[in-house]
mmCIF file of C-alpha atoms and ligand atoms in Angstrom:
data_model
loop_
_atom_site.group_PDB
_atom_site.id
_atom_site.type_symbol
_atom_site.label_atom_id
_atom_site.label_comp_id
_atom_site.label_asym_id
_atom_site.label_seq_id
_atom_site.Cartn_x
_atom_site.Cartn_y
_atom_site.Cartn_z
ATOM 1 C CA MET B 1 -6.440 6.381 23.516
ATOM 2 C CA GLU B 2 -3.188 7.573 24.887
ATOM 3 C CA TYR B 3 -1.877 11.148 23.489
ATOM 4 C CA VAL B 4 0.923 13.404 22.700
ATOM 5 C CA THR B 5 2.224 16.132 22.461
ATOM 6 C CA LEU B 6 3.423 16.897 18.630
ATOM 7 C CA GLY B 7 7.151 17.238 19.018
ATOM 8 C CA ASN B 8 8.269 20.691 19.851
ATOM 9 C CA THR B 9 4.611 22.706 19.538
ATOM 10 C CA GLY B 10 2.513 23.544 22.370
ATOM 11 C CA THR B 11 -0.479 20.460 21.288
ATOM 12 C CA THR B 12 -1.678 17.594 21.939
ATOM 13 C CA VAL B 13 -2.673 15.122 20.064
ATOM 14 C CA SER B 14 -3.950 11.053 19.808
ATOM 15 C CA ARG B 15 -1.287 8.361 19.612
ATOM 16 C CA LEU B 16 -2.322 7.823 15.798
ATOM 17 C CA CYS B 17 -3.658 10.424 13.680
ATOM 18 C CA PHE B 18 -6.320 9.817 11.035
ATOM 19 C CA GLY B 19 -5.604 10.388 7.173
ATOM 20 C CA THR B 20 -8.178 11.119 4.511
ATOM 21 C CA TRP B 21 -6.713 10.720 1.965
ATOM 22 C CA ARG B 22 -8.684 7.417 -0.090
ATOM 23 C CA PHE B 23 -12.594 10.141 0.651
ATOM 24 C CA ALA B 24 -13.886 10.615 -3.362
ATOM 25 C CA LYS B 25 -10.511 9.209 -4.626
ATOM 26 C CA ARG B 26 -12.658 7.731 -7.997
ATOM 27 C CA HIS B 27 -11.408 4.944 -9.842
ATOM 28 C CA GLY B 28 -13.514 5.403 -13.496
ATOM 29 C CA ASP B 29 -16.827 4.549 -11.914
ATOM 30 C CA THR B 30 -15.620 2.699 -8.102
ATOM 31 C CA VAL B 31 -15.408 5.381 -5.376
ATOM 32 C CA GLU B 32 -13.163 3.953 -3.629
ATOM 33 C CA THR B 33 -14.586 5.690 -0.066
ATOM 34 C CA ASP B 34 -17.459 7.805 -0.933
ATOM 35 C CA ARG B 35 -19.652 10.652 1.544
ATOM 36 C CA GLU B 36 -21.433 8.423 4.099
ATOM 37 C CA GLU B 37 -18.591 6.109 4.332
ATOM 38 C CA ALA B 38 -16.090 9.443 5.129
ATOM 39 C CA HIS B 39 -19.239 10.397 7.865
ATOM 40 C CA ASP B 40 -19.360 6.697 9.250
ATOM 41 C CA LEU B 41 -15.310 6.642 9.160
ATOM 42 C CA LEU B 42 -14.662 10.081 10.811
ATOM 43 C CA ASP B 43 -17.697 8.755 13.576
ATOM 44 C CA THR B 44 -15.456 6.346 14.831
ATOM 45 C CA ALA B 45 -12.470 8.112 14.705
ATOM 46 C CA TRP B 46 -13.213 10.040 17.075
ATOM 47 C CA GLU B 47 -15.347 8.039 19.504
ATOM 48 C CA GLN B 48 -11.745 5.902 19.609
ATOM 49 C CA GLY B 49 -10.575 8.601 20.919
ATOM 50 C CA ILE B 50 -8.861 10.091 17.748
ATOM 51 C CA ASN B 51 -8.501 13.987 17.958
ATOM 52 C CA PHE B 52 -5.894 14.423 14.812
ATOM 53 C CA ILE B 53 -6.787 14.735 10.725
ATOM 54 C CA ASP B 54 -4.964 14.630 8.158
ATOM 55 C CA THR B 55 -6.313 16.089 4.410
ATOM 56 C CA ALA B 56 -4.567 17.665 1.430
ATOM 57 C CA ASN B 57 -6.538 20.311 -1.134
ATOM 58 C CA VAL B 58 -5.795 17.765 -3.214
ATOM 59 C CA TYR B 59 -6.595 15.598 -1.825
ATOM 60 C CA GLY B 60 -11.010 13.630 -3.409
ATOM 61 C CA ASP B 61 -12.227 14.253 -7.179
ATOM 62 C CA PRO B 62 -12.464 16.358 -7.698
ATOM 63 C CA ASN B 63 -9.204 18.288 -5.671
ATOM 64 C CA GLY B 64 -10.583 19.562 -2.625
ATOM 65 C CA THR B 65 -13.742 17.168 -1.957
ATOM 66 C CA SER B 66 -11.037 15.653 1.189
ATOM 67 C CA GLU B 67 -11.711 19.255 2.586
ATOM 68 C CA GLU B 68 -15.098 19.928 2.044
ATOM 69 C CA TRP B 69 -17.084 16.584 3.418
ATOM 70 C CA ILE B 70 -15.157 17.138 6.748
ATOM 71 C CA GLY B 71 -15.865 20.468 6.990
ATOM 72 C CA GLU B 72 -19.438 18.711 6.692
ATOM 73 C CA TRP B 73 -18.534 17.255 9.514
ATOM 74 C CA LEU B 74 -17.408 19.607 11.772
ATOM 75 C CA ALA B 75 -19.681 21.622 11.764
ATOM 76 C CA ASP B 76 -21.977 19.213 14.007
ATOM 77 C CA HIS B 77 -18.469 18.673 16.249
ATOM 78 C CA ASP B 78 -16.861 21.278 18.231
ATOM 79 C CA ARG B 79 -13.764 22.655 16.217
ATOM 80 C CA GLU B 80 -11.571 23.058 19.278
ATOM 81 C CA ASP B 81 -11.619 19.533 19.622
ATOM 82 C CA PHE B 82 -9.215 18.848 16.629
ATOM 83 C CA VAL B 83 -6.272 19.220 15.560
ATOM 84 C CA VAL B 84 -6.440 19.405 11.186
ATOM 85 C CA ALA B 85 -3.756 19.170 9.448
ATOM 86 C CA SER B 86 -3.727 20.256 5.364
ATOM 87 C CA LYS B 87 -1.605 20.586 2.191
ATOM 88 C CA VAL B 88 0.362 23.069 -0.035
ATOM 89 C CA TYR B 89 1.692 21.640 -3.737
ATOM 90 C CA PHE B 90 0.109 19.876 -5.512
ATOM 91 C CA PRO B 91 -1.766 21.676 -9.309
ATOM 92 C CA PHE B 92 -5.465 21.701 -7.499
ATOM 93 C CA ASP B 93 -7.571 20.601 -10.490
ATOM 94 C CA GLY B 94 -11.142 21.863 -8.102
ATOM 95 C CA TRP B 95 -14.489 21.590 -10.774
ATOM 96 C CA GLY B 96 -11.375 22.837 -14.248
ATOM 97 C CA GLU B 97 -8.332 22.782 -15.253
ATOM 98 C CA PRO B 98 -5.373 23.620 -12.886
ATOM 99 C CA GLY B 99 -3.867 26.850 -13.923
ATOM 100 C CA PRO B 100 0.822 28.344 -14.737
ATOM 101 C CA ASN B 101 -0.371 29.226 -11.264
ATOM 102 C CA ASP B 102 -2.358 26.945 -9.231
ATOM 103 C CA SER B 103 0.570 24.198 -8.023
ATOM 104 C CA GLY B 104 3.393 25.122 -6.281
ATOM 105 C CA LEU B 105 5.096 26.818 -2.924
ATOM 106 C CA GLY B 106 5.174 30.410 -4.495
ATOM 107 C CA ARG B 107 2.757 33.175 -2.055
ATOM 108 C CA LYS B 108 0.066 34.040 -4.534
ATOM 109 C CA HIS B 109 -0.599 29.265 -4.995
ATOM 110 C CA ILE B 110 -0.433 29.309 -1.011
ATOM 111 C CA ARG B 111 -2.717 31.737 -0.695
ATOM 112 C CA ALA B 112 -4.474 31.511 -2.654
ATOM 113 C CA GLN B 113 -4.823 28.008 -1.360
ATOM 114 C CA ILE B 114 -4.859 28.357 2.047
ATOM 115 C CA GLU B 115 -8.589 30.166 1.937
ATOM 116 C CA GLY B 116 -9.963 27.650 -0.260
ATOM 117 C CA THR B 117 -8.796 25.197 2.011
ATOM 118 C CA LEU B 118 -11.055 27.403 5.507
ATOM 119 C CA GLU B 119 -13.104 28.265 3.424
ATOM 120 C CA ARG B 120 -13.822 24.018 2.533
ATOM 121 C CA LEU B 121 -13.301 22.882 5.531
ATOM 122 C CA GLY B 122 -15.275 25.294 7.330
ATOM 123 C CA THR B 123 -12.678 27.048 9.939
ATOM 124 C CA ASP B 124 -10.654 30.066 10.333
ATOM 125 C CA TYR B 125 -7.608 28.287 10.722
ATOM 126 C CA LEU B 126 -6.500 25.077 10.082
ATOM 127 C CA ASP B 127 -3.911 23.796 13.200
ATOM 128 C CA LEU B 128 -1.165 22.480 11.250
ATOM 129 C CA TYR B 129 -0.446 23.109 7.449
ATOM 130 C CA TYR B 130 1.836 20.896 5.639
ATOM 131 C CA ILE B 131 4.203 21.505 2.021
ATOM 132 C CA HIS B 132 2.645 18.480 -0.006
ATOM 133 C CA ARG B 133 6.193 17.903 -1.465
ATOM 134 C CA TRP B 134 9.731 20.671 -2.451
ATOM 135 C CA ASP B 135 8.368 23.225 -4.333
ATOM 136 C CA GLU B 136 12.071 23.839 -7.545
ATOM 137 C CA ASN B 137 11.004 26.349 -8.337
ATOM 138 C CA THR B 138 10.997 29.200 -5.231
ATOM 139 C CA PRO B 139 12.934 30.632 -3.609
ATOM 140 C CA ILE B 140 12.336 28.139 -0.411
ATOM 141 C CA GLU B 141 13.062 31.825 1.922
ATOM 142 C CA GLU B 142 9.580 33.344 -0.388
ATOM 143 C CA THR B 143 7.873 29.957 0.679
ATOM 144 C CA MET B 144 8.668 30.606 4.595
ATOM 145 C CA ARG B 145 7.308 34.354 4.530
ATOM 146 C CA THR B 146 4.139 33.661 3.174
ATOM 147 C CA LEU B 147 4.042 30.640 5.470
ATOM 148 C CA THR B 148 5.332 32.663 8.333
ATOM 149 C CA GLU B 149 2.780 35.408 7.461
ATOM 150 C CA LEU B 150 -0.148 32.591 7.461
ATOM 151 C CA VAL B 151 0.565 31.767 11.304
ATOM 152 C CA GLU B 152 1.165 35.782 11.989
ATOM 153 C CA GLU B 153 -2.369 36.182 10.731
ATOM 154 C CA GLY B 154 -3.302 33.717 12.823
ATOM 155 C CA LYS B 155 -5.693 31.178 9.566
ATOM 156 C CA VAL B 156 -2.314 28.531 10.290
ATOM 157 C CA HIS B 157 -1.006 27.141 13.709
ATOM 158 C CA TYR B 158 1.758 25.856 13.308
ATOM 159 C CA LEU B 159 3.587 24.487 9.590
ATOM 160 C CA GLY B 160 5.046 21.165 8.241
ATOM 161 C CA ALA B 161 7.038 19.218 6.202
ATOM 162 C CA SER B 162 6.119 16.396 3.576
ATOM 163 C CA SER B 163 8.616 14.508 1.325
ATOM 164 C CA MET B 164 11.740 15.436 0.187
ATOM 165 C CA ALA B 165 15.230 15.326 0.739
ATOM 166 C CA ALA B 166 16.708 15.767 3.430
ATOM 167 C CA TRP B 167 19.559 18.268 2.276
ATOM 168 C CA GLN B 168 16.038 20.567 1.632
ATOM 169 C CA LEU B 169 14.485 19.790 5.182
ATOM 170 C CA THR B 170 17.490 20.782 7.006
ATOM 171 C CA LYS B 171 18.301 24.549 4.099
ATOM 172 C CA ALA B 172 14.796 25.125 4.868
ATOM 173 C CA LEU B 173 15.107 25.216 8.633
ATOM 174 C CA TRP B 174 18.247 26.790 8.181
ATOM 175 C CA THR B 175 16.907 29.299 6.243
ATOM 176 C CA SER B 176 13.887 30.780 8.993
ATOM 177 C CA ASP B 177 16.590 30.170 11.202
ATOM 178 C CA VAL B 178 18.741 32.316 9.992
ATOM 179 C CA GLU B 179 15.554 34.800 8.205
ATOM 180 C CA GLY B 180 14.265 34.565 12.400
ATOM 181 C CA LEU B 181 11.166 33.152 9.883
ATOM 182 C CA GLU B 182 9.239 30.597 11.585
ATOM 183 C CA ARG B 183 9.952 26.807 11.123
ATOM 184 C CA PHE B 184 8.971 23.542 9.792
ATOM 185 C CA ASP B 185 8.253 21.645 13.543
ATOM 186 C CA VAL B 186 6.852 18.808 12.164
ATOM 187 C CA THR B 187 6.998 16.544 9.104
ATOM 188 C CA GLN B 188 4.887 13.517 7.016
ATOM 189 C CA PRO B 189 7.944 11.430 5.258
ATOM 190 C CA MET B 190 7.083 7.949 3.694
ATOM 191 C CA VAL B 191 7.317 5.840 6.872
ATOM 192 C CA ASN B 192 6.904 2.585 7.705
ATOM 193 C CA ALA B 193 8.172 -1.456 8.635
ATOM 194 C CA VAL B 194 9.338 -2.191 4.954
ATOM 195 C CA GLN B 195 10.245 1.839 3.760
ATOM 196 C CA TYR B 196 12.331 3.169 6.125
ATOM 197 C CA ASP B 197 15.796 3.250 5.428
ATOM 198 C CA GLU B 198 14.912 4.835 2.144
ATOM 199 C CA VAL B 199 14.324 8.540 4.465
ATOM 200 C CA SER B 200 16.641 7.109 7.551
ATOM 201 C CA ASP B 201 18.921 10.304 6.177
ATOM 202 C CA TYR B 202 15.251 12.439 6.444
ATOM 203 C CA LEU B 203 14.801 11.266 10.053
ATOM 204 C CA ASP B 204 18.193 12.002 11.308
ATOM 205 C CA VAL B 205 16.961 16.079 10.806
ATOM 206 C CA CYS B 206 13.866 15.272 12.180
ATOM 207 C CA ALA B 207 16.237 13.960 15.765
ATOM 208 C CA ASP B 208 18.857 15.802 15.885
ATOM 209 C CA GLN B 209 15.662 18.804 15.390
ATOM 210 C CA ASP B 210 13.210 17.631 17.458
ATOM 211 C CA LEU B 211 10.957 16.910 14.651
ATOM 212 C CA ALA B 212 7.083 15.489 14.755
ATOM 213 C CA VAL B 213 6.863 12.857 12.675
ATOM 214 C CA CYS B 214 3.697 11.545 11.505
ATOM 215 C CA PRO B 215 4.887 8.367 9.063
ATOM 216 C CA TYR B 216 2.693 8.293 5.867
ATOM 217 C CA SER B 217 1.382 4.918 4.335
ATOM 218 C CA PRO B 218 2.698 2.944 7.397
ATOM 219 C CA LEU B 219 1.079 0.514 6.394
ATOM 220 C CA ALA B 220 2.890 -0.003 3.041
ATOM 221 C CA GLY B 221 -0.766 0.741 1.694
ATOM 222 C CA GLY B 222 -2.682 -2.408 3.535
ATOM 223 C CA PHE B 223 0.288 -4.514 3.287
ATOM 224 C CA LEU B 224 1.626 -5.472 5.716
ATOM 225 C CA THR B 225 -2.198 -6.156 7.412
ATOM 226 C CA GLY B 226 -1.350 -9.479 5.776
ATOM 227 C CA LYS B 227 -4.317 -9.388 3.342
ATOM 228 C CA TYR B 228 -1.803 -10.227 0.268
ATOM 229 C CA GLU B 229 -1.076 -13.396 -0.458
ATOM 230 C CA ARG B 230 1.308 -14.640 -2.513
ATOM 231 C CA THR B 231 1.497 -16.925 -5.177
ATOM 232 C CA GLY B 232 3.082 -18.988 -6.939
ATOM 233 C CA ASP B 233 4.240 -16.832 -10.095
ATOM 234 C CA GLY B 234 5.500 -14.144 -8.096
ATOM 235 C CA GLY B 235 2.209 -12.380 -8.476
ATOM 236 C CA PHE B 236 0.085 -11.594 -5.777
ATOM 237 C CA GLU B 237 -3.375 -11.291 -5.367
ATOM 238 C CA ALA B 238 -5.495 -8.664 -3.606
ATOM 239 C CA PRO B 239 -8.874 -8.746 -1.430
ATOM 240 C CA ASP B 240 -12.173 -7.846 -3.863
ATOM 241 C CA GLY B 241 -12.066 -4.273 -3.126
ATOM 242 C CA SER B 242 -8.510 -3.387 -1.459
ATOM 243 C CA ARG B 243 -6.253 -0.866 -2.294
ATOM 244 C CA GLY B 244 -4.001 -2.791 -4.395
ATOM 245 C CA SER B 245 -7.440 -4.921 -6.408
ATOM 246 C CA LEU B 246 -7.734 -1.470 -7.122
ATOM 247 C CA ASP B 247 -4.956 0.598 -7.654
ATOM 248 C CA GLU B 248 -2.106 0.333 -10.136
ATOM 249 C CA MET B 249 1.025 2.659 -8.717
ATOM 250 C CA PHE B 250 -0.289 -0.901 -4.978
ATOM 251 C CA ASP B 251 2.351 -3.104 -6.852
ATOM 252 C CA GLU B 252 5.034 -1.089 -7.950
ATOM 253 C CA TYR B 253 4.618 0.949 -4.463
ATOM 254 C CA TYR B 254 4.912 -1.658 -2.039
ATOM 255 C CA VAL B 255 4.467 -5.254 -3.332
ATOM 256 C CA THR B 256 8.367 -5.786 -2.900
ATOM 257 C CA GLU B 257 10.852 -8.962 -1.744
ATOM 258 C CA ARG B 258 11.768 -6.807 1.735
ATOM 259 C CA ALA B 259 8.492 -6.514 1.661
ATOM 260 C CA TRP B 260 6.909 -10.715 2.011
ATOM 261 C CA ASP B 261 10.832 -10.430 4.103
ATOM 262 C CA VAL B 262 9.055 -7.668 6.342
ATOM 263 C CA LEU B 263 5.920 -9.282 6.727
ATOM 264 C CA GLU B 264 7.103 -12.457 7.457
ATOM 265 C CA THR B 265 8.670 -11.450 11.404
ATOM 266 C CA VAL B 266 5.649 -8.523 11.499
ATOM 267 C CA GLU B 267 3.184 -11.622 12.112
ATOM 268 C CA SER B 268 5.122 -13.957 13.779
ATOM 269 C CA VAL B 269 5.200 -11.387 16.067
ATOM 270 C CA ALA B 270 2.168 -10.874 15.850
ATOM 271 C CA GLU B 271 1.319 -14.452 17.409
ATOM 272 C CA GLU B 272 3.119 -13.902 20.754
ATOM 273 C CA VAL B 273 1.909 -10.058 21.292
ATOM 274 C CA ASP B 274 -1.264 -11.654 19.733
ATOM 275 C CA ALA B 275 -2.395 -9.627 17.782
ATOM 276 C CA THR B 276 -2.779 -8.515 13.948
ATOM 277 C CA PRO B 277 0.480 -7.624 12.075
ATOM 278 C CA ALA B 278 -1.101 -3.791 11.598
ATOM 279 C CA GLN B 279 -1.432 -3.433 14.958
ATOM 280 C CA VAL B 280 2.043 -4.692 15.276
ATOM 281 C CA SER B 281 2.825 -2.824 12.565
ATOM 282 C CA LEU B 282 1.729 0.523 13.817
ATOM 283 C CA ARG B 283 2.854 -0.365 17.404
ATOM 284 C CA TRP B 284 6.906 -0.582 15.527
ATOM 285 C CA LEU B 285 6.322 2.777 14.304
ATOM 286 C CA MET B 286 5.022 4.501 17.519
ATOM 287 C CA GLU B 287 7.117 3.034 19.364
ATOM 288 C CA GLN B 288 10.329 5.027 17.715
ATOM 289 C CA ASP B 289 12.252 6.318 20.205
ATOM 290 C CA GLU B 290 14.512 8.765 18.516
ATOM 291 C CA PHE B 291 11.561 11.153 17.638
ATOM 292 C CA THR B 292 7.851 11.364 18.645
ATOM 293 C CA CYS B 293 6.123 9.429 16.319
ATOM 294 C CA VAL B 294 2.052 9.576 14.750
ATOM 295 C CA PRO B 295 1.026 7.541 11.952
ATOM 296 C CA ILE B 296 -1.512 8.508 9.774
ATOM 297 C CA VAL B 297 -3.769 5.860 9.657
ATOM 298 C CA GLY B 298 -6.238 5.625 6.346
ATOM 299 C CA ALA B 299 -8.472 2.640 7.204
ATOM 300 C CA ARG B 300 -11.453 1.719 4.937
ATOM 301 C CA THR B 301 -14.311 1.015 6.991
ATOM 302 C CA PRO B 302 -14.642 1.425 10.573
ATOM 303 C CA ALA B 303 -13.136 -2.385 11.518
ATOM 304 C CA GLN B 304 -10.081 -1.566 10.369
ATOM 305 C CA LEU B 305 -9.553 1.392 11.998
ATOM 306 C CA GLU B 306 -11.462 0.218 14.962
ATOM 307 C CA GLU B 307 -8.849 -2.871 14.549
ATOM 308 C CA ASN B 308 -5.343 -0.175 14.249
ATOM 309 C CA VAL B 309 -6.857 1.328 17.188
ATOM 310 C CA GLY B 310 -5.966 -1.199 18.616
ATOM 311 C CA ALA B 311 -1.718 -0.634 18.323
ATOM 312 C CA VAL B 312 -2.173 1.107 21.457
ATOM 313 C CA GLU B 313 -2.698 -1.274 24.014
ATOM 314 C CA ILE B 314 -0.118 -3.324 22.626
ATOM 315 C CA ASP B 315 3.645 -3.591 24.125
ATOM 316 C CA LEU B 316 6.663 -5.139 22.037
ATOM 317 C CA THR B 317 10.241 -6.000 23.980
ATOM 318 C CA ASP B 318 13.495 -5.322 22.663
ATOM 319 C CA GLU B 319 13.878 -7.982 21.168
ATOM 320 C CA GLN B 320 11.396 -8.644 19.230
ATOM 321 C CA PHE B 321 11.422 -4.559 17.864
ATOM 322 C CA GLU B 322 14.858 -5.288 16.791
ATOM 323 C CA ARG B 323 13.448 -8.440 14.427
ATOM 324 C CA ILE B 324 11.776 -6.297 12.806
ATOM 325 C CA ASP B 325 14.402 -3.502 11.930
ATOM 326 C CA ALA B 326 16.545 -7.149 10.425
ATOM 327 C CA ALA B 327 14.069 -8.254 8.402
ATOM 328 C CA ARG B 328 13.821 -5.468 6.669
ATOM 329 C CA SER B 329 17.809 -4.687 6.545
ATOM 330 C CA SER B 330 18.544 -8.764 5.039
ATOM 331 C CA ASP B 331 19.275 -9.158 1.835
ATOM 332 C CA ASP B 332 21.271 -5.830 1.655
HETATM 333 N N1 NAP A 1 1.668 13.675 2.682
HETATM 334 C C1 NAP A 1 1.220 12.871 1.587
HETATM 335 O O1 NAP A 1 2.850 12.077 0.404
HETATM 336 C C2 NAP A 1 0.583 11.318 1.563
HETATM 337 C C3 NAP A 1 0.693 10.743 0.370
HETATM 338 C C4 NAP A 1 -0.055 9.193 0.904
HETATM 339 C C5 NAP A 1 -0.836 10.317 1.820
HETATM 340 N N2 NAP A 1 -0.260 10.466 3.462
HETATM 341 C C6 NAP A 1 -1.546 10.297 4.561
HETATM 342 O O2 NAP A 1 -1.464 9.566 5.292
HETATM 343 C C7 NAP A 1 -2.954 9.033 5.352
HETATM 344 C C8 NAP A 1 -2.368 7.294 5.058
HETATM 345 O O3 NAP A 1 -1.859 6.679 4.075
HETATM 346 P P1 NAP A 1 -2.117 4.907 3.135
HETATM 347 O O4 NAP A 1 -4.032 5.196 3.089
HETATM 348 O O5 NAP A 1 -1.333 5.480 2.681
HETATM 349 O O6 NAP A 1 -1.293 4.501 5.009
HETATM 350 P P2 NAP A 1 -1.092 2.688 4.781
HETATM 351 O O7 NAP A 1 -2.529 2.660 7.100
HETATM 352 O O8 NAP A 1 -0.428 2.273 4.792
HETATM 353 O O9 NAP A 1 -2.951 2.183 4.172
HETATM 354 C C9 NAP A 1 -4.403 2.114 4.699
HETATM 355 C C10 NAP A 1 -4.889 1.348 3.681
HETATM 356 O O10 NAP A 1 -4.954 0.123 4.047
HETATM 357 C C11 NAP A 1 -5.914 -0.784 3.563
HETATM 358 N N3 NAP A 1 -6.490 -0.901 6.430
HETATM 359 C C12 NAP A 1 -6.160 -0.711 6.803
HETATM 360 N N4 NAP A 1 -6.128 -0.711 7.888
HETATM 361 C C13 NAP A 1 -6.442 -2.237 7.242
HETATM 362 C C14 NAP A 1 -6.686 -3.318 8.484
HETATM 363 N N5 NAP A 1 -6.409 -3.110 9.736
HETATM 364 N N6 NAP A 1 -6.860 -4.499 8.164
HETATM 365 C C15 NAP A 1 -7.067 -4.738 6.242
HETATM 366 N N7 NAP A 1 -6.814 -3.582 5.435
HETATM 367 C C16 NAP A 1 -6.348 -2.345 6.037
HETATM 368 C C17 NAP A 1 -6.929 0.303 3.606
HETATM 369 O O11 NAP A 1 -6.724 -0.405 1.881
HETATM 370 P P3 NAP A 1 -8.101 -1.555 1.092
HETATM 371 O O12 NAP A 1 -9.068 -2.334 2.662
HETATM 372 O O13 NAP A 1 -8.544 -0.028 0.663
HETATM 373 O O14 NAP A 1 -7.253 -1.906 0.645
HETATM 374 C C18 NAP A 1 -6.299 1.253 3.693
HETATM 375 O O15 NAP A 1 -7.145 2.104 3.515
HETATM 376 C C19 NAP A 1 -3.528 9.630 3.986
HETATM 377 O O16 NAP A 1 -4.872 9.192 4.366
HETATM 378 C C20 NAP A 1 -3.245 10.320 4.186
HETATM 379 O O17 NAP A 1 -3.706 11.344 4.670
HETATM 380 C C21 NAP A 1 0.736 11.640 2.853
#
């Protein structure tokens, strides 16, 4: 494993972060990753040198289960070995129905959620706390002030921002600067070799402001591994049990004409460098030169995770890098 300084922070992380969104994720009677599998995946991540773990208060059914399972696992490890990130914003259902203040970025919700998150993770601080989305109903100054208090109280080390418009990210940074508050150091947009142009303004802000970028869904939910087969009728065949076979949103999110074009190029580069499409897709992100880029991989099995970590070992030439870029924009 290689390690990198996370943007402007003084924290060092592995070149890949491990994401735990699918822990306790239910599809009817099927649980995508159960407790034992979750702990096996965390073991593999750690054995592979990954020290950076991503979760959110709302991950798992019921919400909070992902944090809880990580907390159980962390209890048998040295907390100081890990950089742990969580998030706040979405309605938190816990074991019941969310109430009117159980979502958003107001002081009341953030202060309640950080306590639940720390308790479930069994820790007294988070290395990184993201706002999961932008809250149109709360002045950003209240949010940044509340988050600043958490930093001052030692409950959170650094602040992060996930999906939002470039102007919202800019406004939050500006508010921090003029009000003398803590600012975001890390971002978490959806970025992969297919979906990049949609967030290029956001990424320009990250580059300009030296914010680290931790892309989520770096493999487009598994599409960029090449395991989905195109069928003649314009559809696709998904392997049994894969996300594409379980998740209704998969098609709409990830399977576009552009995605097939990018995949074809990624597969040809993979053959040239004797790697897999997943490794090439991750390497393409890690080699972004405008900002520190630490993809959040979301493997389902230890074997997938080991394969993905292999991205650290490969190199792409400028020509290969540009060919993947060109495939993405070829139908514009
Ligand atoms: N901030 C946000 O709003 C947000 C949103 C989404 C995710 N995230 C974070 O980002 C993390 C990663 O997102 P993601 O799970 O969408 O990432 P992804 O890397 O795009 O997709 C991961 C999925 O692809 C499949 N896969 C991964 N490696 C594979 C391999 N080598 N061979 C075959 N299949 C492979 C697995 O699914 P199957 O085997 O089931 O097909 C796996 O669950 C999440 O865990 C979460 O921490 C954040």
